[in-house]
PDB file of C-alpha atoms and ligand atoms in Angstrom:
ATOM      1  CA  UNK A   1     -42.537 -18.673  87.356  1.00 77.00           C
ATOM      2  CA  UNK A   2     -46.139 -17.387  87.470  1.00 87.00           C
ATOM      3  CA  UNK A   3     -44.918 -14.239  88.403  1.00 90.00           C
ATOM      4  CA  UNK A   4     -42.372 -13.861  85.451  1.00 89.00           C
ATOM      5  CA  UNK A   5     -45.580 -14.757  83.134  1.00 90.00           C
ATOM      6  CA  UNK A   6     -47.467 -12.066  84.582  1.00 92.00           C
ATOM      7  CA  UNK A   7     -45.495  -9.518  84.529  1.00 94.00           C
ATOM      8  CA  UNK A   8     -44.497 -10.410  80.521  1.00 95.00           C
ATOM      9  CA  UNK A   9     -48.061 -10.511  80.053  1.00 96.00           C
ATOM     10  CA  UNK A  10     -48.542  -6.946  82.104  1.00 97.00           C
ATOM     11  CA  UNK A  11     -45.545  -5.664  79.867  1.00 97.00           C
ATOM     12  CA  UNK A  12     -47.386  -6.706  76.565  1.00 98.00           C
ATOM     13  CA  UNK A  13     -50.602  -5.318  77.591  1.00 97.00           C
ATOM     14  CA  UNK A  14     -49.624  -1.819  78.596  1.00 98.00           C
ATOM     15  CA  UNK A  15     -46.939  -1.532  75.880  1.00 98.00           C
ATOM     16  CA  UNK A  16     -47.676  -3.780  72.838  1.00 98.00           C
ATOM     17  CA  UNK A  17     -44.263  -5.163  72.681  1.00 98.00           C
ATOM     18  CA  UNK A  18     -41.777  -6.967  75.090  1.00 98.00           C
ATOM     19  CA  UNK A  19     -38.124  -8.217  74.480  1.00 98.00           C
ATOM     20  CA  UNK A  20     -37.559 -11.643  75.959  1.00 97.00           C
ATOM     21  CA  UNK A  21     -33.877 -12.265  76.257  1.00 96.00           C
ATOM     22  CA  UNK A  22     -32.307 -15.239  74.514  1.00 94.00           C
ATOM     23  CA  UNK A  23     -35.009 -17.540  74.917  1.00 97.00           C
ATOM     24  CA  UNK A  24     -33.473 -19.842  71.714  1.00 98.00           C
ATOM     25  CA  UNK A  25     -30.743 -21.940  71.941  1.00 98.00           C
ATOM     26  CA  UNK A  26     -27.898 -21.576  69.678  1.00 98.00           C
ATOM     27  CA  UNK A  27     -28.411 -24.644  67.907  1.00 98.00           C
ATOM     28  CA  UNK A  28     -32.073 -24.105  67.471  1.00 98.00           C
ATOM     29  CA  UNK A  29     -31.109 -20.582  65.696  1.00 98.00           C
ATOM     30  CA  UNK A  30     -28.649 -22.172  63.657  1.00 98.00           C
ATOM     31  CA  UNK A  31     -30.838 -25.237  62.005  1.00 98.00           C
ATOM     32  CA  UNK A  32     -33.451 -22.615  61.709  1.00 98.00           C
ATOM     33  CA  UNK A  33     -31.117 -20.542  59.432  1.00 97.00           C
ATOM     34  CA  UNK A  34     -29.751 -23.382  57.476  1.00 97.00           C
ATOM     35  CA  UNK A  35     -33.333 -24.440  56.726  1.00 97.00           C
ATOM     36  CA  UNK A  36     -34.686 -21.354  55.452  1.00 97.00           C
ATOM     37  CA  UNK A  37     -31.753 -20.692  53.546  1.00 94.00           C
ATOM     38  CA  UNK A  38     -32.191 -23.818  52.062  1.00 94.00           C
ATOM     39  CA  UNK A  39     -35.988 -22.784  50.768  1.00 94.00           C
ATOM     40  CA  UNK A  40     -35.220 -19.213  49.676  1.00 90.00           C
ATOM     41  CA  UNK A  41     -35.146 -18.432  46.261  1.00 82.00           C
ATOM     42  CA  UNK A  42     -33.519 -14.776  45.895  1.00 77.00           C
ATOM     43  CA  UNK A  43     -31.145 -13.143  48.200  1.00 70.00           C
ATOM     44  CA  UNK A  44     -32.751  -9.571  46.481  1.00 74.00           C
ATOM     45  CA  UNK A  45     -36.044 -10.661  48.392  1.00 82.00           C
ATOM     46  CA  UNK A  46     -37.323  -8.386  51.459  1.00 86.00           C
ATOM     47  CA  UNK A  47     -38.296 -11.959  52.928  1.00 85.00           C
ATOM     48  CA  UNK A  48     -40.262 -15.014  52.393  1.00 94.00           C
ATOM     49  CA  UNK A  49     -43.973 -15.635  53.358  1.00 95.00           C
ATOM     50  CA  UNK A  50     -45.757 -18.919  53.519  1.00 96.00           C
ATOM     51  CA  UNK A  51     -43.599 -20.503  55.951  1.00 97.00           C
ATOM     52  CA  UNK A  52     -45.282 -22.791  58.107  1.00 98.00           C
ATOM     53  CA  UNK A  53     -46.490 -24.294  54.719  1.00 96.00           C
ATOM     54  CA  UNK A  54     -42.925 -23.837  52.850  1.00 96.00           C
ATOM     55  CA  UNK A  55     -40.406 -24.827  55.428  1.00 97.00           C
ATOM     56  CA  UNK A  56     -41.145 -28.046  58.203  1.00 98.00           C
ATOM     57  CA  UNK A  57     -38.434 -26.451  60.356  1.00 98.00           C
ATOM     58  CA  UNK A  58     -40.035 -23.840  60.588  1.00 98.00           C
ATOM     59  CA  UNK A  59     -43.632 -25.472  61.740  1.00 98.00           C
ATOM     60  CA  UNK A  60     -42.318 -27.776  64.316  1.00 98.00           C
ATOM     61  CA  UNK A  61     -40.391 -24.600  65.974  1.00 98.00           C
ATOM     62  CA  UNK A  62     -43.433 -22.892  66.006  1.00 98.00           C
ATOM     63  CA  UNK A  63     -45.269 -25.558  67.778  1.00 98.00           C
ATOM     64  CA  UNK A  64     -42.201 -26.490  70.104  1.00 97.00           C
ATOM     65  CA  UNK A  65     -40.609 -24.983  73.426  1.00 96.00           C
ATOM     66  CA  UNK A  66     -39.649 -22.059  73.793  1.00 97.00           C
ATOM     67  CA  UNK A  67     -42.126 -20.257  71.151  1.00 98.00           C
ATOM     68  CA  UNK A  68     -45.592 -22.538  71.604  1.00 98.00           C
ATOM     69  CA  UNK A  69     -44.958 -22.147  75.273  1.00 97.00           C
ATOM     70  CA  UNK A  70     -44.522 -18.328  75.187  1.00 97.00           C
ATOM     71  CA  UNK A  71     -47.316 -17.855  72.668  1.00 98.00           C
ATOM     72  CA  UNK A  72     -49.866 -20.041  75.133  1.00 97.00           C
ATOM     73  CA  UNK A  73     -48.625 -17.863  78.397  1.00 96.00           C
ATOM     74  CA  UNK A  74     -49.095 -14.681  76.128  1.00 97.00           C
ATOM     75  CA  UNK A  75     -52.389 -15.888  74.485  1.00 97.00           C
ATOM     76  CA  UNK A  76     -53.766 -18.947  76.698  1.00 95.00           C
ATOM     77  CA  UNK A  77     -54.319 -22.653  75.831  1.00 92.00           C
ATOM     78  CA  UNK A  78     -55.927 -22.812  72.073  1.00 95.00           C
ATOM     79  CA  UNK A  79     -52.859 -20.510  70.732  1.00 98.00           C
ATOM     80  CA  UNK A  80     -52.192 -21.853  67.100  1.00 98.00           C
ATOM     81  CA  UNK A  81     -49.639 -20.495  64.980  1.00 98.00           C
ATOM     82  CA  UNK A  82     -50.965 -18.994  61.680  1.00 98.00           C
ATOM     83  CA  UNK A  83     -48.298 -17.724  59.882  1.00 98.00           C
ATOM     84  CA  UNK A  84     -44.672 -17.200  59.069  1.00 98.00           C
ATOM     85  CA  UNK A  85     -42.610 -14.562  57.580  1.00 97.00           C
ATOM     86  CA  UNK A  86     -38.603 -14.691  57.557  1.00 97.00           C
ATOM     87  CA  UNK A  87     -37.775 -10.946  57.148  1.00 97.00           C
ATOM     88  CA  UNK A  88     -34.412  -9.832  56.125  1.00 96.00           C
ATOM     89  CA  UNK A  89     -32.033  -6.629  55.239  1.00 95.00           C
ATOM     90  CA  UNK A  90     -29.205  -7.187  52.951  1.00 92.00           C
ATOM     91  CA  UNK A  91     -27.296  -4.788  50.851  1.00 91.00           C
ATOM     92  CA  UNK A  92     -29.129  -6.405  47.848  1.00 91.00           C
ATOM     93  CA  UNK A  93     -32.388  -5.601  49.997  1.00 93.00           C
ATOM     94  CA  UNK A  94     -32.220  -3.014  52.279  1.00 95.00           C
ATOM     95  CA  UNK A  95     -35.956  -1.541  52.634  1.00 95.00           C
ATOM     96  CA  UNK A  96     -37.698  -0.093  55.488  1.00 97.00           C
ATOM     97  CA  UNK A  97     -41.673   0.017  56.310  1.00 97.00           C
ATOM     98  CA  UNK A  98     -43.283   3.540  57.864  1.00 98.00           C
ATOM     99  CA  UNK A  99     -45.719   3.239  60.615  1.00 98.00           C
ATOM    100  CA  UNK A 100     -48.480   0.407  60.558  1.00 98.00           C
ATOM    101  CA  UNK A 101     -50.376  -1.648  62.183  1.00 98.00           C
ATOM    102  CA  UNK A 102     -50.111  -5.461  60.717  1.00 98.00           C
ATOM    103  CA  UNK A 103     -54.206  -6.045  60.009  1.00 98.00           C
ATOM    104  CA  UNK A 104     -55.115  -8.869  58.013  1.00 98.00           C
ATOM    105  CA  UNK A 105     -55.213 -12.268  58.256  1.00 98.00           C
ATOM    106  CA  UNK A 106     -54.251 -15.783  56.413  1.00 98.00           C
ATOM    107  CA  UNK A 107     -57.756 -17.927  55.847  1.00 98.00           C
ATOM    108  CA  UNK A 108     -58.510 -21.049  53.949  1.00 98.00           C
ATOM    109  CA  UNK A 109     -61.638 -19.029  51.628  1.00 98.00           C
ATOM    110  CA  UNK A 110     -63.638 -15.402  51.272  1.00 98.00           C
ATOM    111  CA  UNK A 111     -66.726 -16.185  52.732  1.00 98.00           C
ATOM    112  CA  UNK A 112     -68.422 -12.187  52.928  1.00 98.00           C
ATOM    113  CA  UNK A 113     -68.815 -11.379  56.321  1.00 98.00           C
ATOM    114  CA  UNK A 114     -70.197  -8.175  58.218  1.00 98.00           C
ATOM    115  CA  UNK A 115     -67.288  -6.436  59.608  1.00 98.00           C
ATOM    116  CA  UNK A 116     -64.802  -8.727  57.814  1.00 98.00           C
ATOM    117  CA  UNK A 117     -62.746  -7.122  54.759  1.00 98.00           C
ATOM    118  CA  UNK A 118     -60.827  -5.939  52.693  1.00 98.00           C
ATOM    119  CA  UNK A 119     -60.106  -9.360  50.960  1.00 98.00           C
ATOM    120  CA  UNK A 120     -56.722 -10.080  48.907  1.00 98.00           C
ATOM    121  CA  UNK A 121     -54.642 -12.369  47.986  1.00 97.00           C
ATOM    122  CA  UNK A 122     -51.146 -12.170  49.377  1.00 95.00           C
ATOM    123  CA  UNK A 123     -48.491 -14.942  47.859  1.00 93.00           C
ATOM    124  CA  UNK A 124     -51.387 -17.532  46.469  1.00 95.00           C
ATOM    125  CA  UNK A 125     -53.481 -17.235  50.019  1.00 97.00           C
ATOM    126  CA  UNK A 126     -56.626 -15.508  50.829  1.00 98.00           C
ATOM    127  CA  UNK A 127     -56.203 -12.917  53.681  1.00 98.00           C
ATOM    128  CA  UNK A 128     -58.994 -10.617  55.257  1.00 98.00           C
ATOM    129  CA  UNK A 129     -58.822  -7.967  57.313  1.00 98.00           C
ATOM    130  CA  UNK A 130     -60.742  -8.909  61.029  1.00 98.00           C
ATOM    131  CA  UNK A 131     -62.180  -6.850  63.697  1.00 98.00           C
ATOM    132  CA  UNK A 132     -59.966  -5.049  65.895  1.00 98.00           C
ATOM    133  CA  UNK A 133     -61.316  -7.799  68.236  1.00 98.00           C
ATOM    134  CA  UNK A 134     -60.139 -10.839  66.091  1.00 98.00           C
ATOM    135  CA  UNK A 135     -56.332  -8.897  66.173  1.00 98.00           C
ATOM    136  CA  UNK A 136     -56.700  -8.637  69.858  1.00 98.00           C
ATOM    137  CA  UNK A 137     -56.506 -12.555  70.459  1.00 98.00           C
ATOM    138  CA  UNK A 138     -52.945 -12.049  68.347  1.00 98.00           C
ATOM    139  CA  UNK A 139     -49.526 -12.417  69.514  1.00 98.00           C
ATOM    140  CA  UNK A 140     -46.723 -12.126  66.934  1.00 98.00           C
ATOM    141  CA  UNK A 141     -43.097 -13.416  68.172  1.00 98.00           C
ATOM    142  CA  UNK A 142     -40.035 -11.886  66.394  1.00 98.00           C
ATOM    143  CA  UNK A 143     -37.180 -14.623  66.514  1.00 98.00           C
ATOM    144  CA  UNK A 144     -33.961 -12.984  65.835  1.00 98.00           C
ATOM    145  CA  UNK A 145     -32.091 -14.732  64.021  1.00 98.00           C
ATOM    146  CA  UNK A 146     -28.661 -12.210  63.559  1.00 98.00           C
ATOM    147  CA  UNK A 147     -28.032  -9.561  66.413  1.00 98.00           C
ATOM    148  CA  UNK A 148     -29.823  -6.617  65.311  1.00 98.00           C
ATOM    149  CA  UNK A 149     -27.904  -3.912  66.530  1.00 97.00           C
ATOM    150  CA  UNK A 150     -29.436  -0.168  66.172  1.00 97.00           C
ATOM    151  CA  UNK A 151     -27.022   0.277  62.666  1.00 97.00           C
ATOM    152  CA  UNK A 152     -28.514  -3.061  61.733  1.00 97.00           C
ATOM    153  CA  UNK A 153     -32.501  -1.338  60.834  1.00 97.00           C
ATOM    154  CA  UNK A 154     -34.318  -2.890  64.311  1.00 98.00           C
ATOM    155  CA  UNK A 155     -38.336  -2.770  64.593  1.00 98.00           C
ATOM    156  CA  UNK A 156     -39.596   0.606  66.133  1.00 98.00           C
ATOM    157  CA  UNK A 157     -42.343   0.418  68.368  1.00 98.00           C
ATOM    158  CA  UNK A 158     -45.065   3.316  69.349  1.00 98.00           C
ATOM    159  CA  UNK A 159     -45.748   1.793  72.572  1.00 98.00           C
ATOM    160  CA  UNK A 160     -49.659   2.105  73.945  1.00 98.00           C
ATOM    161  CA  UNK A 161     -51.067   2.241  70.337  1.00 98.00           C
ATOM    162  CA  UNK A 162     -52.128  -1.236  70.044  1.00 98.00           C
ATOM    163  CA  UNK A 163     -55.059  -0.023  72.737  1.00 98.00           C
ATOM    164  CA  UNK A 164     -57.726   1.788  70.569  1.00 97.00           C
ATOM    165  CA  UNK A 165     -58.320  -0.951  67.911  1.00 98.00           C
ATOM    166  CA  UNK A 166     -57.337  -0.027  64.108  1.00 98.00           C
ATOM    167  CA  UNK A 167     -56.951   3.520  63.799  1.00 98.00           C
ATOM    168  CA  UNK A 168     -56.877   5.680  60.632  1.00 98.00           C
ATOM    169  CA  UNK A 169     -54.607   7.660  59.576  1.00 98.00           C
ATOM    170  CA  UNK A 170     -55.321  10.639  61.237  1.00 98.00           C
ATOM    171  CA  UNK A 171     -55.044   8.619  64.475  1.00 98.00           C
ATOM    172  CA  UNK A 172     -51.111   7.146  63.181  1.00 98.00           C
ATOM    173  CA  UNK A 173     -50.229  10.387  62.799  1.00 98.00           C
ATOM    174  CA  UNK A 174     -51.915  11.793  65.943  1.00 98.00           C
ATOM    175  CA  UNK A 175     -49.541   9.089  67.373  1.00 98.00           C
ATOM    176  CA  UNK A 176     -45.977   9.847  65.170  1.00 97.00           C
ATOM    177  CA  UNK A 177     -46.359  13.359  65.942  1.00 97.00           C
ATOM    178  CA  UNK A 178     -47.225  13.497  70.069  1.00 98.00           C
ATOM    179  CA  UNK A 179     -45.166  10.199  71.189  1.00 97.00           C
ATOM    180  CA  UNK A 180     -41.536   9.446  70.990  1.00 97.00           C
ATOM    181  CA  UNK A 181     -41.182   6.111  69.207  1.00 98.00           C
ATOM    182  CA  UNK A 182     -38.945   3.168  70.662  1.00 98.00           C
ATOM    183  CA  UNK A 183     -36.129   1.766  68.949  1.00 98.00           C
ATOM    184  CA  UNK A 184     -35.925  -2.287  70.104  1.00 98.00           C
ATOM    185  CA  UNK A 185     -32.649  -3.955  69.179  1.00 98.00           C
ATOM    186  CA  UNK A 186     -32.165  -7.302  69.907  1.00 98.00           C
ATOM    187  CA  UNK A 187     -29.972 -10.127  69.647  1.00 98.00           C
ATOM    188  CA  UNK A 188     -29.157 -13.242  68.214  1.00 98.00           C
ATOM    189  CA  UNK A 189     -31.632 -15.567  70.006  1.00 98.00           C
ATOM    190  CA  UNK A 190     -33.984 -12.604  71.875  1.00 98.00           C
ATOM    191  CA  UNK A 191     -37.803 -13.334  70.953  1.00 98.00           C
ATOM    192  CA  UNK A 192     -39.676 -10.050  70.671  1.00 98.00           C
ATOM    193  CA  UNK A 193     -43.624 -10.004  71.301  1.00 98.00           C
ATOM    194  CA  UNK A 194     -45.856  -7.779  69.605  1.00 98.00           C
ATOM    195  CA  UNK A 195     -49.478  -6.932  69.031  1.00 98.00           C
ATOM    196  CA  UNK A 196     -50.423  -6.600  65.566  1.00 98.00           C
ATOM    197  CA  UNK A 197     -52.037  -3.916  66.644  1.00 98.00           C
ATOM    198  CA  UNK A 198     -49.212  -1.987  67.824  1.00 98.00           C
ATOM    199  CA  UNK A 199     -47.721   0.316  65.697  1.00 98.00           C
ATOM    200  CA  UNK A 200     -44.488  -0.754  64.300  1.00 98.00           C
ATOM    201  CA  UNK A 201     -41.883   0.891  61.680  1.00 98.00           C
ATOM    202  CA  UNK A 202     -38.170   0.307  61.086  1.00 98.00           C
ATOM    203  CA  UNK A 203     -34.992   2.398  58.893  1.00 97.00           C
ATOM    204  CA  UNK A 204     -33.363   0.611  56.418  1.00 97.00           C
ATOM    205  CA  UNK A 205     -29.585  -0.566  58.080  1.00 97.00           C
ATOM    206  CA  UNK A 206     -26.945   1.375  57.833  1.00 96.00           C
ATOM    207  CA  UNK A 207     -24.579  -1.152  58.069  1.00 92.00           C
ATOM    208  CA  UNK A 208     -24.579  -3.662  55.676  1.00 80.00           C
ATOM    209  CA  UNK A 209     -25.220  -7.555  56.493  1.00 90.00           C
ATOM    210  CA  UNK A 210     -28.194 -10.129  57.550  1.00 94.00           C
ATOM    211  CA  UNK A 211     -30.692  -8.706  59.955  1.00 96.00           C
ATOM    212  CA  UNK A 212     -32.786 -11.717  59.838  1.00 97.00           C
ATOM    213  CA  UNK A 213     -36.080 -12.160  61.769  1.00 98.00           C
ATOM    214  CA  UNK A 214     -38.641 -14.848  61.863  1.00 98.00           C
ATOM    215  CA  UNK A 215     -41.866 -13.621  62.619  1.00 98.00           C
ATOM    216  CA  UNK A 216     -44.366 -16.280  63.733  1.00 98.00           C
ATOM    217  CA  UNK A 217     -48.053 -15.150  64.328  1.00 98.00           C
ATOM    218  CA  UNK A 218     -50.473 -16.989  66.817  1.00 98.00           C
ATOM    219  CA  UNK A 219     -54.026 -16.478  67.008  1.00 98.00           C
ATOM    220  CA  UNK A 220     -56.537 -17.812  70.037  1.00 98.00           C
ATOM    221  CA  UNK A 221     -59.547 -16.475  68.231  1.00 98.00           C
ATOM    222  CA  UNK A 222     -62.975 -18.610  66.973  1.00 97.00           C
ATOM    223  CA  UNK A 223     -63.713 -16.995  63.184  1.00 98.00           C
ATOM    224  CA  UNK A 224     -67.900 -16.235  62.602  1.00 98.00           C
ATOM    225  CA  UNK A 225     -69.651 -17.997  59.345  1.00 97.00           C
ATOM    226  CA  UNK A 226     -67.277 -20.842  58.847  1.00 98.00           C
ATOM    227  CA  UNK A 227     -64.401 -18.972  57.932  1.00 98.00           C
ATOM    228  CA  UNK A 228     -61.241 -20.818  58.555  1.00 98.00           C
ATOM    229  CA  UNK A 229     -57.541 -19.954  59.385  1.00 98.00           C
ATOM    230  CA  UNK A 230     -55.298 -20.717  57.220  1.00 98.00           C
ATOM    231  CA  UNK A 231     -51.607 -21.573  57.864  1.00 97.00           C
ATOM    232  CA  UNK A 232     -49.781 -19.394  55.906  1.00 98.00           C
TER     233      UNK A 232
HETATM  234  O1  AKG B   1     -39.063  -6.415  60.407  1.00 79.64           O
HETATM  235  C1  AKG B   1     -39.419  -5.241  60.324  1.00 79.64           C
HETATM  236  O2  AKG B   1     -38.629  -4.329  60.364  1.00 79.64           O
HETATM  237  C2  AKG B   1     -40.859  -4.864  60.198  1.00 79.64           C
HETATM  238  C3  AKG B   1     -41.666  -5.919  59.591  1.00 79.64           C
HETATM  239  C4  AKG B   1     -43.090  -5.524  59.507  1.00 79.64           C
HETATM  240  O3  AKG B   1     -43.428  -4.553  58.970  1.00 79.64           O
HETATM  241  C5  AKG B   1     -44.114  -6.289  60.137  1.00 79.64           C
HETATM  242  O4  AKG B   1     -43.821  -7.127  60.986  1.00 79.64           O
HETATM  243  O5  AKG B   1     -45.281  -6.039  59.824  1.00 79.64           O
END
């Protein structure tokens, strides 16, 4: 057991991602589908934000077994979920995102920091961008919710990148131009781990359907001059 920990952890470390194979149980997947269908307000939407707020489903999976347990082996005790983001392709929606690294943060209020900004509002809640060493103590799990099959627009990785903090664009493409990319499908019920650091990208699908993917972010990091986290 302790070795199956470390070597997820190792996997994370050195690559920025990991695939964790069918972790969720088909029930679990299926109530969490019926519930955010049940909150979302446009099918022609890349996704909805503001889930841990939005949908209770949502919030007690992220602070039950299997994700709160794999977010506290991946991050340590103090892990709290932060924020929730269903994403989803659909004929109706079928978008795709180039290479980035995911860099702010939800919190409760701007309170001007050194080192801490840009500030905006994203869907009603304040978010800031942190030092690379703030993103660090971050572990975001992908719960797919439909096999995502490679026709089906999967997350791309760049794996290594998460290790020299927030880089510019110069550095991304330093990165698109000297290292293959991975392509991570996954299934119905696979978590996958990331780093927000790591740099990420996916094609729209080719084939038409749900690709639906919670994404549930956990921090295990103590914010300077009484800024808060939100839960977004
Ligand atoms: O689901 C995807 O394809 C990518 C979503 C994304 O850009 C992100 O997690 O920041």
């Amino acid at each position: 057991m302790k070795a199956a920990q470390d070597n997820l952890l190792a996997s994370l470390d050195r690559d920025g991602f990991v695939l964790l194979g069918n972790p969720v149980s088909d029930a679990d997947i299926s109530e969490l589908i019926d519930a955010l269908e049940a909150v979302r307000q446009s099918a022609c939407a890349p996704g909805m934000r503001n889930l841990l707020n939005r949908c209770d489903r949502v919030r007690i999976f992220a602070l039950s077994q299997p994700a709160y347990d794999i977010a506290s082996v991946l991050l340590g005790p103090g892990a709290h979920p932060v924020r929730a983001i269903l994403f989803d392709k659909t004929p109706a929606a079928n978008w795709y995102v180039t290479w980035h690294q995911d860099l702010s943060i939800p919190v409760k209020r701007q309170i001007d920091t050194p080192g801490y900004g840009p500030w905006s509002m994203k869907h009603g809640v304040v978010h800031v961008q942190p030092p690379a060493n703030i993103l660090e103590r971050m572990v975001s799990l992908r719960i797919h919710l439909d096999d995502c099959q490679p026709g089906n627009g999967p997350i791309k990785f760049i794996s290594g990148s998460h290790l020299n903090g927030c880089l510019d664009p110069g550095e991304i493409t330093m990165y698109k131009t000297s290292q293959e990319s991975i392509s991570c499908p996954a299934n119905r019920g696979d978590i996958i781990a990331m780093r927000p650091l790591v740099l990420h990208s996916s094609s729209q699908a080719q084939i038409p359907g749900h690709r639906r993917v919670l994404h549930i972010e956990y921090a295990n990091a103590e914010l300077p001059s009484g800024i808060e986290w939100a839960e977004a």
